[in-house]
Amino acid sequence: MFLLKPDWIAHFGDKDQKVSIFSIDVHPSGALLATSGADGLVKIWNIKSLLTAKNEDDKTEKLCGTLKGHQGRVLCVRWSKENKPLLASGSDDHKVIVWECQNENAADSSRTWSIKKELTGHTSDVVDVSWSYDNKYLATSSLDKTVLIWDARTLEKIHCLSDHQGPVKGIAWDPAGKYIATQSDDNSVKIWRTTDWTIQKDITKPFANSTCTTLFRRLSWSPEGSHIAAANAMNGTTPVAAVISRDNWDSDISLVGHSASVEVVKFNPILFNCPTNPDSSSPEKTTLASICAIGSQDHSISVWVTRNPRPLAVAQSVFQHSVLDLCWSPDGLAVLGCSYDGSVVVLQFSQQELGTPIANEEKENYLAKYGYRKPKVIILDDPDCPGSEKNGVSKSAQTPVERALAYTLGSTDIITSTPQTVAEFNTSSTFNTPSISRLLDTPSTNSSLKSIDTPSHNSSQKVTLTKDGRRRIQPLFLGGVQGTEPQASSAPLSVKSLGTSNSISAQSPNAKVTSEVTSSQSSANQAHDVDAEEINIDPPSKATLKDGLPSMSIGIKRKEPPNGNEIKSKKTNGQTVESRPIKLSPYFGVSQIRLGVPRVKAHIVRHKLGKANFSLECHNDLSNKDPAKLTCTTQSTVNWTDYLPSPVISLTGNANFCAVTCEDGCLYVYTYNGKRLLPCMMLDAPVSFIDSCGDFLMCITAVGLLSVWNVTQQTVLISSVSLSPILLT
């Protein structure tokens, strides 16, 4: 470990004497350092000069900017986690200021900063600010006993957390995005759900004997999401940092060693494979561990590997007063601390001391069990496409719509990236990337929905040269994912006449159903009500994709037939219904929850829906050559018809609306007049369970994510909340 105490980082008062530095934070790029002090200023420093300040002849420009805007002491500064980060500062003038750089690409010493917006709403000192890991929210805490939640993009206030009975002095966001933790002088840590901003758990046991002498209570959440380290806890009469487990919110572990109250705790953003025995010179086995730094009123900083009973390093009496804030460098090899005495200390570690850092993708896999979701990178390569490697243009990650389209069309050629950048994929020759022509099969003479099918041969874009030498590329038809509003018509609209549009065919109230619909309707009426109808669901089972990626497949493991779809026939109430398993979704490869999903049936019907006893009927083409035909009828009269690009797997409805879910994860909501109440919603996975009641619609996807909508008000009540804490208990 190397200790550095640069005297050139300082804030000065009216008489040019050093004043307290209350907060410190490193830019996500690792190039800049922000500090805030009792002089009412925010200063931006060149962190490169900080790391080379031990050189005697260092001439690097150190101070890159001084931000003036607050009318009081600036108690906290925090960078957002974007590519072009914003800087938030909180002050005892009751304001939060968000700063932005006007010339991000300029040299560090030439950058200019301006106020993006001043956030007002607190009625007392703002002592802590924190950006969520997904840059969706900004949280600010104050001595007025409240925490305000702001939209990080619009910087508008969206909620106020006001259940604390004392000043709120610390905030920590859950890396998985499900919770936010706050710590207050009321001797409690409260865990709030980000879905409805209500309290999940109120933790008071470790803080029952805590004193209110600390200026801050800055807590931190571990990078893999499993623990919270909280400041100013007590183990009897001994000051400690309490470690709270996410599994049951217990605080049985304490980090003991400081002789005075703990002001701040900060986890290293990097997870390391640490040596089992750090004191041994011989190579030992390594175990995954998080690293935590603690700053105390005893003027010292300690660094802990959380699985060890004693600290990795202790810097004693490095300050003349209390440690007020800590931050880690982006590479996790340096921790910086600031003090009430106005000085800054840097503790630099070698990789041999901390261990081997794990890749960010591996850390995300640990977060996945707590509901964290990040789209996988899917790379498509067509040698005839202008954006392919052949033409020297780098590919980008596939959009969610493209990813869903590839899944819908039956492709399992999905490559899950290892810890490499997109540029590394473009230059690598070891990856067998699937061609887009393997996903699409477009006949040259017809572009109707009937042409959407699982491809049987390669097709490529047609490239021609004009007289002036320019290339003209004929685009491939990809198909749509949602239809349009109902169109008046006197006759049913055939599939062939749809072209590239998915339209609803509305008929007059007196129109009669064709013989096909009538026969199926009458036979179905002889069955029984929807509540008694059997739903054939395959249990989830382990399987492997064609390219060898471990994943989970819906359907019992069985030998795959030559056509890739195993169609089964089953008699139900005297009728023979064919069905097949759904096609594999890429999200099953990373999900901790894998639920069963209804099989794709050739015919699905639901009766006695709505006040007029509507019937909702769907005909699926199990070969995916034709779109799914959805029909709403009353007795023998067809009210409307819609065509959907993916087979329908489940239906539901009540007096107010009806809804259908498709194999590709799309959700459609209709009125009984055929109008779509909501746009087509693309869910993360096929729906395992769907139900409706009154104005509300609920879905549980196959990866265990729960969503609830108020269809009438067109609002989201619960958005993709993981059920893993319930299902894995």
XYZ file of C-alpha atoms in Angstrom:
729
model
C 0.000 0.000 0.000
C 1.186 3.500 -0.843
C -0.087 6.548 1.123
C -0.166 10.012 -0.420
C -1.326 13.275 1.167
C -1.301 16.053 -1.452
C -1.289 19.476 0.159
C -2.344 21.214 -3.067
C -5.907 19.883 -2.805
C -7.497 22.416 -0.484
C -10.363 24.835 0.050
C -9.561 28.215 1.602
C -11.508 30.678 3.727
C -11.491 34.456 3.858
C -8.080 34.596 5.535
C -6.498 32.049 3.158
C -6.583 29.353 5.794
C -7.690 25.820 4.954
C -11.337 25.025 5.620
C -13.127 21.693 5.899
C -13.601 19.447 2.873
C -16.965 17.729 3.342
C -17.168 15.512 0.283
C -15.054 13.933 -2.442
C -15.904 11.894 -5.555
C -13.992 10.562 -8.572
C -15.250 11.036 -12.130
C -16.378 7.712 -13.732
C -13.596 8.039 -16.308
C -11.006 8.304 -13.544
C -9.691 11.581 -14.983
C -11.212 14.133 -12.607
C -11.857 14.556 -8.902
C -14.579 16.740 -7.370
C -14.356 18.174 -3.841
C -16.706 20.423 -1.875
C -15.932 22.510 1.183
C -16.911 25.052 3.756
C -15.962 27.877 1.365
C -19.182 27.255 -0.587
C -17.308 26.051 -3.689
C -17.055 22.876 -5.722
C -13.589 22.291 -7.173
C -12.600 19.978 -10.038
C -9.066 18.551 -9.893
C -6.924 16.649 -12.366
C -6.652 13.188 -10.836
C -3.703 12.376 -13.116
C -1.726 15.084 -11.385
C -2.953 13.702 -8.067
C -1.462 10.306 -8.866
C 1.823 11.878 -9.985
C 2.033 14.502 -7.253
C 4.823 12.551 -5.560
C 7.113 13.795 -8.355
C 8.965 16.883 -7.251
C 8.944 18.616 -10.627
C 5.296 17.966 -11.473
C 4.050 20.881 -13.633
C 0.630 19.479 -14.520
C -2.272 21.897 -14.206
C -3.979 20.571 -11.091
C -7.081 22.730 -10.575
C -9.366 22.314 -13.592
C -12.365 24.323 -12.443
C -14.079 26.143 -9.597
C -17.882 25.988 -9.550
C -19.690 28.847 -7.839
C -23.437 28.703 -7.305
C -24.217 27.847 -3.704
C -24.784 30.425 -0.969
C -23.578 28.185 1.858
C -21.264 25.289 2.672
C -21.352 22.504 0.070
C -21.803 19.270 2.011
C -21.851 16.665 -0.767
C -20.819 16.129 -4.407
C -21.554 13.089 -6.570
C -20.970 12.264 -10.249
C -23.641 10.434 -12.212
C -22.711 7.180 -13.932
C -23.307 8.192 -17.557
C -20.855 8.499 -20.444
C -21.108 12.266 -20.047
C -21.629 12.492 -16.293
C -23.471 15.250 -14.513
C -22.303 16.509 -11.139
C -24.776 17.035 -8.287
C -23.908 19.116 -5.234
C -25.932 19.660 -2.056
C -25.509 22.578 0.327
C -26.769 24.059 3.582
C -28.491 26.729 1.456
C -31.227 24.028 1.055
C -30.499 23.649 -2.680
C -29.136 20.944 -4.952
C -27.345 22.092 -8.094
C -26.783 19.816 -11.087
C -23.745 20.843 -13.151
C -22.868 19.838 -16.696
C -19.706 20.161 -18.774
C -20.086 22.275 -21.899
C -17.041 20.858 -23.729
C -16.587 17.250 -22.636
C -13.921 16.542 -25.280
C -11.702 19.473 -24.328
C -8.535 19.158 -22.283
C -9.093 18.722 -18.563
C -7.844 22.227 -17.745
C -9.932 23.801 -20.536
C -13.349 22.408 -19.641
C -16.116 24.808 -18.733
C -18.979 23.992 -16.369
C -22.431 25.477 -16.106
C -25.562 24.987 -14.016
C -27.990 22.619 -15.694
C -30.686 23.065 -13.050
C -31.191 24.097 -9.429
C -33.353 21.663 -7.476
C -35.415 23.176 -4.680
C -37.720 21.379 -2.301
C -35.801 20.815 0.923
C -36.358 23.143 3.860
C -33.015 22.517 5.577
C -29.392 21.529 4.852
C -28.891 18.978 2.065
C -26.299 16.553 3.465
C -26.184 13.737 0.898
C -26.982 13.135 -2.773
C -26.808 9.906 -4.772
C -27.457 8.834 -8.379
C -29.006 5.416 -9.008
C -26.846 2.877 -10.823
C -29.033 2.984 -13.933
C -29.020 6.814 -13.912
C -32.789 6.808 -13.674
C -33.111 8.619 -10.351
C -31.340 11.173 -8.185
C -31.940 11.026 -4.424
C -31.226 13.876 -2.009
C -31.409 13.780 1.800
C -31.674 16.632 4.248
C -31.809 17.658 7.868
C -35.526 18.316 7.263
C -36.048 14.521 7.778
C -36.985 13.852 4.147
C -35.496 12.203 1.075
C -36.540 13.590 -2.292
C -36.497 11.413 -5.413
C -35.889 13.211 -8.723
C -36.126 12.029 -12.308
C -32.499 12.039 -13.419
C -33.372 13.030 -16.996
C -35.955 15.743 -16.478
C -34.691 16.688 -12.974
C -38.287 16.957 -11.798
C -39.323 15.797 -8.321
C -41.319 12.571 -8.430
C -41.575 11.479 -4.785
C -40.826 12.418 -1.170
C -39.806 9.818 1.456
C -40.857 11.300 4.791
C -41.076 8.441 7.299
C -37.831 9.221 9.143
C -38.145 10.907 12.530
C -34.727 12.562 12.411
C -32.296 14.197 9.957
C -31.450 11.872 7.056
C -27.671 11.805 6.639
C -26.955 8.998 4.181
C -28.307 7.405 0.976
C -27.333 4.208 -0.882
C -28.938 2.756 -4.011
C -29.327 -0.965 -4.623
C -27.130 -1.936 -7.620
C -29.969 -4.191 -8.794
C -32.309 -1.184 -8.842
C -34.982 -2.617 -6.533
C -34.339 -0.652 -3.319
C -32.876 2.497 -1.842
C -31.444 2.586 1.695
C -31.451 5.698 3.901
C -29.854 6.289 7.317
C -31.002 8.876 9.834
C -30.321 10.310 13.267
C -33.491 8.517 14.409
C -31.105 5.527 14.760
C -32.553 3.546 11.880
C -31.799 2.390 8.372
C -34.879 2.166 6.180
C -35.065 0.071 3.020
C -37.508 1.484 0.462
C -38.908 -0.277 -2.599
C -38.373 1.665 -5.816
C -41.591 0.320 -7.337
C -43.978 2.125 -4.991
C -41.577 4.014 -2.664
C -42.856 2.243 0.436
C -40.795 0.761 3.263
C -39.582 -2.802 2.818
C -37.716 -2.992 6.157
C -36.948 -0.715 9.094
C -33.636 -1.718 10.729
C -32.921 -0.324 14.208
C -31.097 -3.025 16.221
C -27.456 -2.078 15.390
C -28.115 1.616 16.061
C -29.993 1.444 19.373
C -27.026 2.893 21.307
C -25.685 5.161 18.567
C -24.801 8.759 19.379
C -25.886 11.738 17.295
C -22.421 13.304 17.213
C -21.591 12.400 13.616
C -21.919 15.001 10.901
C -22.878 12.277 8.398
C -24.109 8.674 8.354
C -22.958 7.690 4.881
C -23.809 4.053 4.165
C -22.928 1.943 1.116
C -24.334 -1.018 -0.849
C -21.972 -3.795 -1.957
C -21.405 -4.033 -5.744
C -22.965 -7.513 -6.022
C -26.037 -6.302 -4.093
C -25.902 -8.782 -1.207
C -24.964 -6.486 1.711
C -25.237 -2.952 3.071
C -22.539 -1.453 5.273
C -23.977 1.199 7.594
C -22.133 3.870 9.572
C -22.416 4.894 13.242
C -23.509 1.511 14.593
C -22.704 0.210 18.056
C -21.828 -3.282 19.277
C -22.457 -2.781 22.985
C -20.269 0.237 23.703
C -17.912 -0.334 20.755
C -18.284 1.785 17.600
C -18.655 -0.456 14.535
C -19.847 -0.499 10.950
C -22.884 -2.780 10.707
C -23.137 -5.198 7.768
C -26.773 -5.842 6.813
C -27.602 -8.947 4.775
C -30.053 -8.512 1.922
C -31.486 -12.012 2.316
C -33.296 -11.346 5.615
C -32.120 -7.809 6.513
C -30.245 -9.134 9.566
C -27.197 -7.306 10.924
C -25.295 -10.075 12.665
C -21.914 -9.030 11.217
C -19.969 -5.979 12.397
C -16.646 -4.496 11.314
C -14.901 -3.754 14.622
C -11.679 -1.801 15.090
C -12.297 1.937 15.327
C -12.248 3.726 18.664
C -14.754 6.455 17.715
C -17.988 6.669 15.756
C -17.940 5.775 12.062
C -18.852 8.653 9.743
C -18.698 7.005 6.315
C -18.542 3.540 4.744
C -17.755 2.983 1.065
C -17.660 -0.270 -0.912
C -15.176 -0.745 -3.717
C -17.132 -0.796 -7.030
C -15.026 -3.758 -8.196
C -15.326 -7.343 -6.982
C -12.033 -9.197 -6.531
C -10.899 -12.791 -6.361
C -8.878 -12.293 -3.199
C -6.167 -14.662 -1.873
C -7.438 -16.998 0.822
C -4.360 -16.268 2.948
C -3.031 -12.775 2.154
C -0.097 -13.203 4.577
C 1.268 -16.222 2.720
C 3.898 -15.709 0.021
C 2.983 -18.965 -1.703
C 0.092 -19.009 -4.192
C -3.196 -19.901 -2.576
C -6.731 -20.431 -3.735
C -8.789 -17.296 -4.226
C -12.352 -16.536 -3.242
C -14.712 -13.837 -4.483
C -15.009 -10.943 -2.030
C -16.025 -7.306 -1.822
C -13.770 -4.647 -0.315
C -14.988 -1.906 1.994
C -13.342 1.268 3.345
C -14.377 2.874 6.657
C -13.732 6.434 7.831
C -14.095 7.330 11.491
C -13.968 10.165 13.981
C -10.743 8.616 15.323
C -8.962 10.254 12.324
C -8.208 6.916 10.632
C -9.245 4.865 7.594
C -9.493 1.070 7.544
C -9.889 -1.179 4.495
C -11.628 -4.551 4.852
C -12.067 -7.633 2.724
C -15.562 -8.455 3.921
C -14.990 -12.179 4.347
C -11.967 -11.620 6.646
C -12.306 -10.988 10.412
C -9.595 -8.331 10.455
C -8.828 -5.372 8.179
C -6.584 -5.593 5.155
C -5.003 -2.218 5.953
C -5.343 0.562 8.536
C -4.119 4.144 8.043
C -4.042 5.499 11.596
C -4.028 9.199 12.468
C -3.640 10.307 8.852
C -5.856 13.303 9.620
C -6.086 15.813 12.438
C -9.860 15.524 12.586
C -12.784 13.264 11.579
C -12.931 11.498 8.213
C -16.040 12.848 6.437
C -16.159 11.122 3.047
C -14.551 8.339 1.013
C -14.517 7.320 -2.657
C -12.809 4.675 -4.785
C -11.109 5.083 -8.139
C -12.956 3.383 -11.036
C -10.313 0.621 -11.253
C -10.758 -0.115 -7.529
C -7.057 0.210 -6.706
C -7.162 3.526 -4.820
C -9.366 4.937 -2.071
C -9.489 8.674 -1.409
C -10.650 10.292 1.820
C -11.298 13.843 2.985
C -11.398 15.282 6.485
C -12.823 18.061 8.571
C -9.247 19.393 8.848
C -9.316 20.318 5.143
C -6.922 17.671 3.783
C -7.160 14.707 1.410
C -5.438 11.314 1.644
C -4.958 8.710 -1.088
C -4.345 5.021 -0.317
C -3.061 3.186 -3.396
C -3.019 -0.620 -3.578
C -1.453 -3.052 -5.990
C -3.416 -5.806 -7.675
C -1.362 -8.337 -5.725
C -2.706 -6.868 -2.489
C -6.369 -6.828 -3.487
C -6.564 -9.758 -5.886
C -7.788 -10.239 -9.433
C -10.773 -8.070 -10.450
C -13.684 -9.901 -12.030
C -15.323 -8.815 -15.264
C -18.345 -6.542 -15.147
C -20.463 -9.219 -16.861
C -19.729 -11.640 -14.039
C -20.805 -9.053 -11.481
C -24.047 -8.558 -13.389
C -24.675 -12.296 -13.174
C -24.564 -12.013 -9.371
C -26.995 -9.093 -9.520
C -29.360 -11.060 -11.784
C -30.655 -13.140 -8.874
C -31.930 -9.934 -7.273
C -33.865 -8.916 -10.384
C -31.188 -6.983 -12.258
C -31.757 -7.141 -16.019
C -29.443 -6.090 -18.787
C -30.043 -6.992 -22.462
C -27.535 -9.408 -23.900
C -25.470 -8.401 -26.916
C -26.676 -10.138 -30.077
C -24.437 -9.748 -33.098
C -25.753 -10.222 -36.617
C -23.419 -10.487 -39.558
C -24.273 -10.550 -43.238
C -21.328 -10.464 -45.667
C -23.529 -8.693 -48.234
C -24.749 -6.047 -45.792
C -22.970 -2.635 -45.853
C -22.726 -2.651 -42.036
C -20.887 -5.968 -41.833
C -17.267 -6.675 -41.076
C -16.627 -7.157 -44.768
C -17.224 -3.449 -45.327
C -15.266 -2.317 -42.281
C -18.204 -0.859 -40.354
C -18.499 -1.830 -36.697
C -21.693 -3.511 -35.557
C -23.668 -2.353 -32.537
C -25.783 -4.332 -30.125
C -29.167 -5.408 -31.383
C -32.158 -3.364 -30.256
C -34.825 -5.018 -28.094
C -37.250 -5.046 -31.045
C -34.681 -6.737 -33.296
C -33.848 -9.194 -30.544
C -37.518 -10.029 -30.073
C -37.959 -10.348 -33.839
C -35.093 -12.819 -34.096
C -36.611 -14.831 -31.267
C -40.082 -14.703 -32.829
C -38.811 -15.978 -36.161
C -37.320 -18.993 -34.514
C -33.599 -18.166 -34.410
C -31.538 -19.635 -31.630
C -28.241 -18.410 -33.060
C -27.687 -15.994 -30.198
C -24.192 -15.154 -29.031
C -23.772 -14.091 -25.428
C -20.690 -11.934 -25.224
C -17.799 -12.576 -22.914
C -16.116 -9.543 -21.271
C -15.104 -7.922 -24.542
C -16.027 -4.703 -26.224
C -17.957 -4.454 -29.451
C -14.752 -3.471 -31.200
C -13.127 -6.677 -30.018
C -15.989 -8.665 -31.531
C -15.538 -6.883 -34.829
C -11.866 -7.800 -35.074
C -12.177 -11.339 -33.819
C -12.245 -14.232 -36.240
C -13.129 -16.896 -33.679
C -16.822 -16.053 -33.365
C -19.265 -17.711 -35.733
C -21.826 -14.934 -35.920
C -25.167 -15.823 -37.508
C -26.177 -14.134 -40.708
C -29.330 -12.072 -40.801
C -30.298 -14.143 -43.774
C -30.554 -17.110 -41.411
C -33.264 -15.262 -39.537
C -35.364 -14.013 -42.431
C -36.789 -15.661 -45.500
C -38.385 -13.167 -47.865
C -39.889 -14.350 -51.157
C -38.999 -12.162 -54.095
C -42.583 -11.757 -55.310
C -44.600 -11.371 -52.116
C -44.021 -9.384 -48.954
C -47.171 -10.315 -47.074
C -47.320 -11.532 -43.528
C -47.632 -14.988 -44.937
C -43.950 -14.899 -45.805
C -42.844 -14.758 -42.178
C -41.509 -18.177 -41.368
C -38.637 -20.026 -39.882
C -35.972 -19.779 -42.581
C -35.043 -22.817 -44.544
C -32.352 -21.284 -46.731
C -30.085 -18.257 -46.782
C -31.334 -15.035 -48.345
C -29.427 -11.807 -48.798
C -30.140 -8.239 -49.682
C -30.126 -7.457 -53.385
C -27.388 -4.973 -54.307
C -27.371 -3.220 -57.715
C -25.107 -0.551 -59.180
C -26.534 2.618 -60.724
C -25.028 4.394 -63.748
C -23.102 6.799 -61.540
C -21.452 3.921 -59.652
C -23.553 4.116 -56.488
C -24.847 0.995 -54.806
C -28.581 0.576 -54.366
C -29.621 -1.948 -51.726
C -33.054 -3.505 -51.708
C -34.100 -3.823 -48.034
C -35.348 -7.049 -46.507
C -38.881 -7.135 -45.147
C -38.823 -7.782 -41.404
C -42.536 -7.642 -40.599
C -44.365 -5.706 -37.893
C -44.979 -6.371 -34.223
C -48.318 -4.634 -33.787
C -51.432 -3.847 -35.769
C -53.522 -0.772 -36.438
C -56.933 0.387 -35.433
C -60.033 -1.455 -36.758
C -61.028 -0.628 -40.325
C -64.624 -0.769 -41.531
C -65.297 -3.521 -43.995
C -68.270 -5.415 -45.285
C -66.441 -8.723 -45.563
C -63.767 -10.554 -43.578
C -60.251 -9.461 -44.424
C -58.149 -12.314 -45.707
C -54.553 -12.883 -44.717
C -53.319 -12.492 -48.270
C -54.822 -9.020 -48.564
C -53.061 -7.759 -45.466
C -49.777 -6.980 -47.156
C -47.436 -5.578 -44.528
C -50.170 -4.229 -42.267
C -51.807 -6.087 -39.385
C -55.359 -4.724 -39.457
C -58.566 -5.524 -37.634
C -61.618 -6.354 -39.718
C -64.825 -4.874 -38.268
C -68.133 -6.243 -39.518
C -71.691 -5.066 -39.179
C -73.573 -6.343 -36.102
C -75.870 -8.479 -38.270
C -73.099 -10.172 -40.203
C -72.908 -13.919 -39.849
C -69.846 -15.970 -39.151
C -68.415 -18.147 -41.886
C -69.006 -21.867 -41.667
C -65.544 -22.400 -40.235
C -66.032 -19.979 -37.347
C -69.606 -21.162 -36.739
C -68.638 -24.793 -36.494
C -65.736 -24.121 -34.177
C -67.855 -21.775 -32.066
C -70.737 -24.219 -31.686
C -68.459 -27.095 -30.777
C -66.632 -24.909 -28.316
C -69.900 -23.838 -26.687
C -70.563 -27.470 -25.931
C -67.399 -27.553 -23.889
C -67.451 -25.546 -20.673
C -66.556 -22.161 -19.215
C -63.070 -20.644 -19.194
C -62.648 -21.274 -15.490
C -62.919 -25.030 -16.003
C -60.803 -25.217 -19.170
C -57.545 -27.112 -18.894
C -54.339 -25.207 -19.695
C -51.564 -27.468 -20.928
C -48.287 -26.107 -19.542
C -44.924 -27.754 -20.087
C -42.702 -27.710 -16.990
C -39.382 -25.865 -17.385
C -36.338 -28.016 -18.025
C -32.669 -27.512 -18.708
C -31.581 -27.485 -22.311
C -28.812 -26.185 -24.519
C -29.029 -23.860 -27.489
C -27.781 -24.990 -30.866
C -24.592 -22.962 -30.429
C -23.894 -24.497 -27.037
C -25.006 -21.609 -24.774
C -26.346 -23.001 -21.456
C -29.913 -21.814 -21.003
C -33.390 -22.893 -19.997
C -35.960 -24.094 -22.499
C -39.702 -24.331 -22.080
C -40.872 -27.878 -22.626
C -39.803 -31.305 -21.511
C -36.405 -32.390 -22.821
C -37.017 -34.546 -25.826
C -35.333 -35.443 -29.043
C -35.887 -32.630 -31.509
C -37.653 -33.656 -34.727
C -36.163 -32.668 -38.079
C -38.403 -29.602 -38.488
C -37.472 -28.187 -35.057
C -41.052 -28.250 -33.708
C -42.655 -31.242 -31.993
C -46.400 -31.086 -32.534
C -48.577 -33.111 -30.185
C -52.274 -33.909 -30.481
C -54.534 -34.114 -27.433
C -58.267 -34.735 -27.139
C -60.146 -32.295 -24.901
C -63.926 -32.619 -24.581
C -64.112 -34.630 -27.771
C -61.967 -32.196 -29.767
C -58.416 -32.849 -30.973
C -56.139 -29.856 -30.380
C -52.591 -29.757 -31.701
C -49.870 -27.947 -29.764
C -46.113 -27.465 -29.627
C -43.602 -26.043 -27.108
C -42.776 -22.363 -27.324
C -39.487 -21.283 -28.820
C -36.556 -20.464 -26.596
C -36.148 -16.932 -25.255
C -32.566 -15.628 -24.746
C -33.457 -14.286 -21.284
C -33.667 -17.808 -19.867
C -29.879 -18.103 -20.008
C -29.354 -15.533 -17.228
C -32.561 -15.732 -15.213
C -32.638 -17.299 -11.758
C -36.387 -17.998 -12.147
C -37.753 -20.193 -14.929
C -41.496 -20.793 -14.887
C -43.612 -22.999 -17.095
C -45.350 -21.391 -20.078
C -48.528 -22.563 -21.891
C -47.860 -24.529 -25.055
C -48.690 -22.976 -28.418
C -52.071 -24.450 -29.361
C -53.575 -24.469 -32.809
C -56.887 -23.267 -31.370
C -57.662 -21.303 -28.174
C -61.075 -20.034 -27.100
C -62.452 -18.183 -24.062
C -66.189 -17.744 -23.443
C -68.419 -15.523 -21.323
C -66.156 -12.467 -21.370
C -67.575 -9.028 -20.698
C -71.161 -8.019 -19.987
C -72.467 -9.310 -23.331
C -70.870 -12.763 -22.990
C -68.286 -12.202 -25.700
C -66.125 -15.072 -26.940
C -62.473 -14.605 -27.821
C -61.053 -17.165 -30.220
C -57.608 -17.557 -31.743
C -56.282 -19.778 -34.534
C -52.491 -20.252 -34.531
C -50.422 -21.636 -37.377
C -47.997 -23.942 -35.553
C -45.522 -23.689 -38.427
C -45.450 -19.869 -38.161
C -46.139 -19.506 -41.875
C -49.327 -17.497 -41.289
C -50.118 -14.890 -38.632
C -52.335 -15.716 -35.690
C -56.008 -14.921 -36.294
C -57.838 -13.411 -33.299
C -61.634 -13.162 -33.470
C -64.165 -11.660 -31.036
C -67.717 -12.915 -31.424
C -71.125 -12.515 -29.766
C -73.186 -15.649 -30.221
C -72.879 -16.160 -33.994
C -71.852 -12.627 -34.930
C -68.235 -11.610 -35.562
C -67.519 -8.263 -33.911
C -63.937 -7.848 -35.080
C -60.879 -9.742 -36.265
C -57.188 -9.004 -35.774
C -54.060 -10.672 -37.124
C -50.954 -10.914 -34.932
C -47.429 -11.750 -36.156
C -46.726 -14.247 -33.359
C -48.813 -17.178 -32.071
C -51.106 -16.387 -29.128
C -50.465 -18.485 -26.003
C -52.939 -17.094 -23.449
C -56.129 -15.032 -23.273
C -57.935 -13.226 -20.462
C -60.749 -10.736 -20.086
C -63.353 -9.128 -17.815
C -66.232 -6.696 -18.151
C -63.939 -3.818 -19.190
C -61.353 -5.245 -21.568
C -59.660 -8.361 -22.911
C -55.950 -9.122 -23.363
C -53.813 -11.667 -25.214
C -50.143 -12.598 -24.906
C -47.991 -14.009 -27.676
C -45.056 -16.349 -27.981
C -42.661 -13.455 -28.635
C -43.585 -11.761 -25.338
C -45.948 -9.174 -26.851
C -49.035 -8.124 -24.878
C -52.136 -6.720 -26.599
C -55.104 -5.137 -24.770
C -58.459 -4.597 -26.543
C -61.913 -3.262 -25.899
C -64.765 -5.495 -27.007
C -65.301 -3.118 -29.930
C -61.857 -3.986 -31.265
C -59.989 -0.861 -30.218
C -56.538 -1.269 -28.728
C -56.484 0.394 -25.325
C -52.680 0.292 -25.073
C -49.844 0.060 -27.600
C -48.289 -3.340 -28.100
C -46.077 -3.979 -25.052
C -42.953 -6.092 -25.496
C -42.246 -8.012 -22.280
C -38.887 -9.517 -21.372
C -40.098 -13.118 -21.803
C -43.263 -15.042 -22.680
C -46.050 -14.788 -20.116
C -46.467 -17.697 -17.711
C -49.613 -16.362 -15.984
C -52.058 -13.581 -16.871
C -55.216 -12.409 -15.111
C -57.476 -9.369 -14.953
C -59.829 -7.847 -12.412
C -61.785 -4.634 -12.842
C -59.446 -2.012 -14.271
C -56.299 -4.000 -13.532
C -54.223 -6.422 -15.609
C -51.497 -8.617 -14.107
C -48.773 -10.633 -15.857
C -46.048 -12.924 -14.546
C -43.412 -13.720 -17.156
C -41.506 -16.957 -17.468
C -38.436 -15.354 -15.828
C -40.438 -14.476 -12.712
C -41.077 -10.762 -13.264
C -44.416 -9.325 -12.115
C -46.135 -6.376 -13.825
C -49.496 -4.757 -13.048
C -51.250 -2.075 -15.121
C -54.319 0.081 -14.567
C -55.712 -0.277 -18.064
C -58.429 2.349 -17.684
C -56.042 5.047 -16.478
C -53.211 3.696 -18.685
C -50.718 3.695 -15.817
C -48.125 1.199 -14.597
C -48.533 0.146 -10.982
C -45.799 -2.506 -10.803
C -43.097 -2.678 -13.469
C -41.103 -5.917 -13.835
C -40.585 -6.683 -10.144
C -38.731 -9.952 -9.565
C -40.505 -12.663 -7.587
C -37.205 -14.376 -6.737
C -37.295 -13.307 -3.047
C -40.609 -15.198 -2.779
C -40.027 -18.127 -5.106
C -36.461 -18.852 -3.956
C -37.250 -18.666 -0.232
